[in-house]
Amino acid sequence: MKVLVIGQGGREHAIIHALSLSSSVTEIHAVPGSDGIAKNALCHNLDWRNFEDILAFCLKTEIDVVMIGPEDPLVAGLSNFLRERGILVVGPNQEAARLEGSKIFAKEFMSAAKIPTADYEVVSSVEQTLVAAKMKTPPYVLKADGLAGGKGVFICKALKELEQAAQELFVKKSLGLAGEQALLEQFTSGWELSYLIMTNGSEFESLPIAQDHKRLRDNDEGPNTGGMGTVAPLKISNELKRSIDEKIIHPTLREIQKRGFVYRGIIFFGLMITEKGPSLLEYNCRFGDPETQVILPLIDEDFGLLIKELAQGRLKNLKFKNLSAACVVMAAPGYPEAPEKGVLIEGDIGSESESSYFLHAGSKKNSEGQWCTSGGRVLNAVGIGSQVQEAIEKAYTQVEKCRWRGLQIRKDIGAKITNCT
Ligand code: GLY
């Protein structure tokens, strides 16, 4: 079977790594891929924005299934375009991808489905934001409506900070159209987990629950990032699992069916477990990054067959390995505000075993063939073990194999996992 993966980051490398271990898969292609991904896939210098080029490539190469990694192509309708032309695709159609593409749409959808989530107001000016804040207590959460590459959420401890965030969106227009409108939400406290399902729009299979670490620094301090590390599986009680399924997963799928959305792919539920039970923070319409890096090594199936069946609308009962996985994100100096590119990576980047390896996220080879940073999150050090502690230790041992000036990592990935249940 020939698979095409759209994307170029750590999540896509994790998907390609899992495909490379699938006996059903004979060829893996990536668009555009990266120098690191090129170790496991044939990379093609095409732009997914040119849908016709992607279609022509699929037809010429006789691709059996396309797996779309990031949200942007889904929100732009690449799934619809390819599906309508007979190509098997993993990923929701454009209408359903609005669950991630518009935070306002997602909140309206949650309200219609009676899903527990924080109260919100839609705002589009500094004045409106400050008026709406009067009905809430700090900290305030201001979320840009559109896709903002992880930069659209402002958690503000006081009104002054909220005013500055609103000015960023509505006066400086730092996120462009994505920040023309925003949600002002009540901050929800509790502990966060990443709950992902594979779904054909009506049935679903839950994947191992993961825990991300969103803040840059240890003890959840510093600015928000795309995610500094993950562990899985996070074991939760049967009661909590039932409550999540009843209050959040089933109502979501009922609403998807009611609206007639085509959904053959992944739904990522960003959940906050509060004193009152689970509350939905956000939907993502694709695998998480860096959640995928710790979820896929735990799936005890031929991943290639699994995604082909999913693209055909069929789900099978998933089996999982009795293992744990951890991923430590190694970030560039300046991440998340202004990651420095071109910093030389030293050490043994090729060092790998079955249970510890690097996935490439924002790395590339320079003109002299040396590895250097090319994005914010540069490498993902993955460890797999029979216990979560062993997985964490292996991931940190892997981290030591590479270094660069200004390398940023968190040293407490997974430290809280035992306190969460
Ligand atoms: N780790 C969060 C995300 O993928 O959006």
Coordinates of N, CA, C and O in Angstrom, one line a residue, residues 325-385:
A325 N 4.5 5.7 26.9 CA 5.4 6.5 26.1 C 5.5 7.9 26.6 O 4.6 8.4 27.2
A326 N 6.7 8.5 26.4 CA 6.9 9.9 26.8 C 7.6 10.6 25.6 O 8.4 10.0 24.9
C327 N 7.4 11.9 25.5 CA 8.0 12.7 24.5 C 8.5 14.0 25.1 O 7.7 14.7 25.8
V328 N 9.7 14.4 25.0 CA 10.2 15.6 25.5 C 10.6 16.5 24.3 O 11.3 16.1 23.4
V329 N 9.9 17.7 24.2 CA 10.2 18.6 23.1 C 11.5 19.4 23.3 O 11.6 19.9 24.4
M330 N 12.3 19.4 22.4 CA 13.6 20.2 22.4 C 13.4 21.4 21.5 O 13.3 21.3 20.3
A331 N 13.4 22.6 22.2 CA 13.0 23.8 21.4 C 14.2 24.7 21.2 O 15.2 24.7 21.9
A332 N 14.0 25.6 20.2 CA 15.1 26.5 19.8 C 15.1 27.7 20.7 O 14.1 28.0 21.4
P333 N 16.3 28.4 20.8 CA 16.3 29.6 21.6 C 15.3 30.6 21.0 O 15.1 30.7 19.8
G334 N 14.6 31.3 22.0 CA 13.6 32.3 21.5 C 12.2 31.8 21.4 O 11.3 32.5 21.2
Y335 N 12.1 30.4 21.4 CA 10.7 29.8 21.3 C 10.0 30.2 22.5 O 10.5 30.1 23.6
P336 N 8.7 30.5 22.5 CA 7.8 30.5 21.4 C 7.7 31.9 20.6 O 7.2 31.9 19.5
E337 N 8.2 33.0 21.2 CA 8.0 34.3 20.6 C 8.7 34.4 19.2 O 8.1 34.7 18.2
A338 N 10.0 34.1 19.3 CA 10.8 34.4 18.1 C 11.9 33.3 18.0 O 13.1 33.6 18.3
P339 N 11.6 32.1 17.6 CA 12.6 31.0 17.6 C 13.7 31.3 16.6 O 13.5 31.8 15.5
E340 N 14.9 31.0 17.0 CA 16.1 31.3 16.2 C 16.3 30.2 15.2 O 16.4 29.0 15.6
K341 N 16.5 30.5 14.0 CA 16.8 29.5 13.0 C 18.3 29.4 12.7 O 19.0 30.4 12.9
G342 N 18.7 28.3 12.2 CA 20.1 28.2 11.8 C 21.1 27.9 12.9 O 22.3 27.9 12.7
V343 N 20.6 27.6 14.1 CA 21.5 27.3 15.2 C 22.0 25.8 15.0 O 21.1 24.9 14.8
L344 N 23.3 25.6 15.0 CA 23.8 24.2 14.8 C 23.4 23.2 15.8 O 23.5 23.5 17.0
I345 N 23.0 22.1 15.4 CA 22.7 21.0 16.3 C 23.9 20.1 16.5 O 24.4 19.6 15.4
E346 N 24.3 19.9 17.7 CA 25.5 19.0 17.9 C 25.1 17.7 18.5 O 24.0 17.6 19.2
G347 N 25.9 16.6 18.3 CA 25.6 15.4 18.9 C 25.1 14.3 17.9 O 25.4 14.5 16.7
D348 N 24.5 13.3 18.4 CA 24.2 12.1 17.6 C 22.7 12.1 17.3 O 22.0 11.3 17.9
I349 N 22.4 12.8 16.3 CA 20.9 13.0 15.9 C 20.4 11.6 15.4 O 19.2 11.4 15.5
G350 N 21.3 10.8 14.9 CA 20.8 9.5 14.3 C 20.7 8.4 15.3 O 20.2 7.3 15.0
S351 N 21.0 8.7 16.6 CA 20.9 7.7 17.6 C 19.5 7.2 17.8 O 18.6 8.0 18.1
E352 N 19.3 5.9 17.7 CA 17.9 5.4 17.9 C 17.9 3.9 18.2 O 18.8 3.2 17.9
S353 N 16.9 3.5 18.9 CA 16.6 2.1 19.2 C 15.1 1.9 19.0 O 14.4 2.9 18.8
E354 N 14.6 0.7 19.3 CA 13.2 0.5 19.2 C 12.4 1.4 20.2 O 11.3 1.8 20.0
S355 N 13.1 1.6 21.3 CA 12.3 2.2 22.4 C 12.8 3.7 22.7 O 12.4 4.2 23.7
S356 N 13.7 4.2 21.9 CA 14.1 5.6 22.1 C 14.6 6.2 20.8 O 15.4 5.5 20.1
Y357 N 14.1 7.3 20.4 CA 14.5 7.9 19.1 C 14.1 9.3 19.0 O 13.3 9.8 19.9
F358 N 14.7 10.0 18.0 CA 14.2 11.4 17.8 C 13.2 11.4 16.6 O 13.4 10.7 15.6
L359 N 12.2 12.3 16.8 CA 11.4 12.6 15.6 C 11.7 14.1 15.3 O 12.0 14.9 16.2
H360 N 11.7 14.4 14.0 CA 12.1 15.7 13.6 C 10.9 16.6 13.5 O 10.0 16.3 12.8
A361 N 11.0 17.8 14.1 CA 9.9 18.8 14.0 C 10.3 20.0 13.3 O 9.8 20.4 12.2
G362 N 11.3 20.8 13.8 CA 11.8 22.0 13.2 C 13.3 22.0 13.0 O 14.0 22.8 13.5
S363 N 13.8 21.0 12.3 CA 15.2 20.8 12.0 C 15.4 20.8 10.5 O 14.5 20.4 9.8
K364 N 16.6 21.1 10.1 CA 16.9 20.9 8.6 C 18.5 20.9 8.5 O 19.2 21.2 9.4
K365 N 18.9 20.4 7.3 CA 20.3 20.4 7.0 C 20.7 21.7 6.3 O 19.9 22.1 5.4
N366 N 21.8 22.4 6.7 CA 22.2 23.6 6.0 C 22.9 23.2 4.7 O 23.1 22.0 4.4
S367 N 23.4 24.3 4.0 CA 24.1 24.0 2.7 C 25.3 23.1 2.9 O 25.8 22.5 1.9
E368 N 25.9 23.1 4.1 CA 27.0 22.2 4.3 C 26.7 20.8 4.8 O 27.5 20.1 5.2
G369 N 25.4 20.6 4.9 CA 24.9 19.3 5.3 C 24.9 19.1 6.8 O 24.8 18.0 7.4
Q370 N 25.0 20.2 7.6 CA 25.0 20.1 9.0 C 23.5 20.4 9.5 O 22.8 21.2 8.9
W371 N 23.2 19.6 10.5 CA 21.8 19.8 11.1 C 21.7 21.1 11.8 O 22.6 21.5 12.6
C372 N 20.6 21.8 11.6 CA 20.4 23.1 12.4 C 18.9 23.3 12.7 O 18.1 22.6 12.1
T373 N 18.7 24.3 13.5 CA 17.3 24.6 13.9 C 16.6 25.3 12.7 O 17.2 26.1 12.0
S374 N 15.3 25.0 12.5 CA 14.6 25.7 11.4 C 13.2 26.0 11.9 O 12.3 26.5 11.1
G375 N 12.9 25.8 13.1 CA 11.5 26.1 13.7 C 11.6 26.2 15.2 O 12.7 26.1 15.7
G376 N 10.5 26.4 15.8 CA 10.4 26.5 17.3 C 10.7 25.2 18.0 O 11.6 25.1 18.8
R377 N 9.9 24.2 17.7 CA 10.0 22.9 18.3 C 10.9 22.1 17.4 O 10.5 21.8 16.2
V378 N 12.1 21.8 17.8 CA 13.1 21.3 16.8 C 13.1 19.8 16.7 O 12.9 19.2 15.7
L379 N 13.4 19.1 17.9 CA 13.4 17.7 17.9 C 12.4 17.2 19.0 O 12.2 17.9 20.0
N380 N 11.9 16.0 18.8 CA 11.1 15.3 19.9 C 11.9 14.1 20.3 O 12.1 13.2 19.4
A381 N 12.2 14.0 21.6 CA 12.9 12.8 22.1 C 11.8 11.9 22.6 O 11.1 12.3 23.6
V382 N 11.7 10.7 22.0 CA 10.6 9.8 22.5 C 11.2 8.6 23.2 O 12.3 8.1 22.8
G383 N 10.6 8.2 24.3 CA 11.0 7.0 25.0 C 9.8 6.1 25.3 O 8.7 6.6 25.5
I384 N 10.0 4.8 25.2 CA 8.9 3.9 25.4 C 9.4 2.9 26.4 O 10.5 2.4 26.4
G385 N 8.5 2.6 27.4 CA 8.9 1.6 28.4 C 7.7 0.9 29.0 O 6.5 1.2 28.6

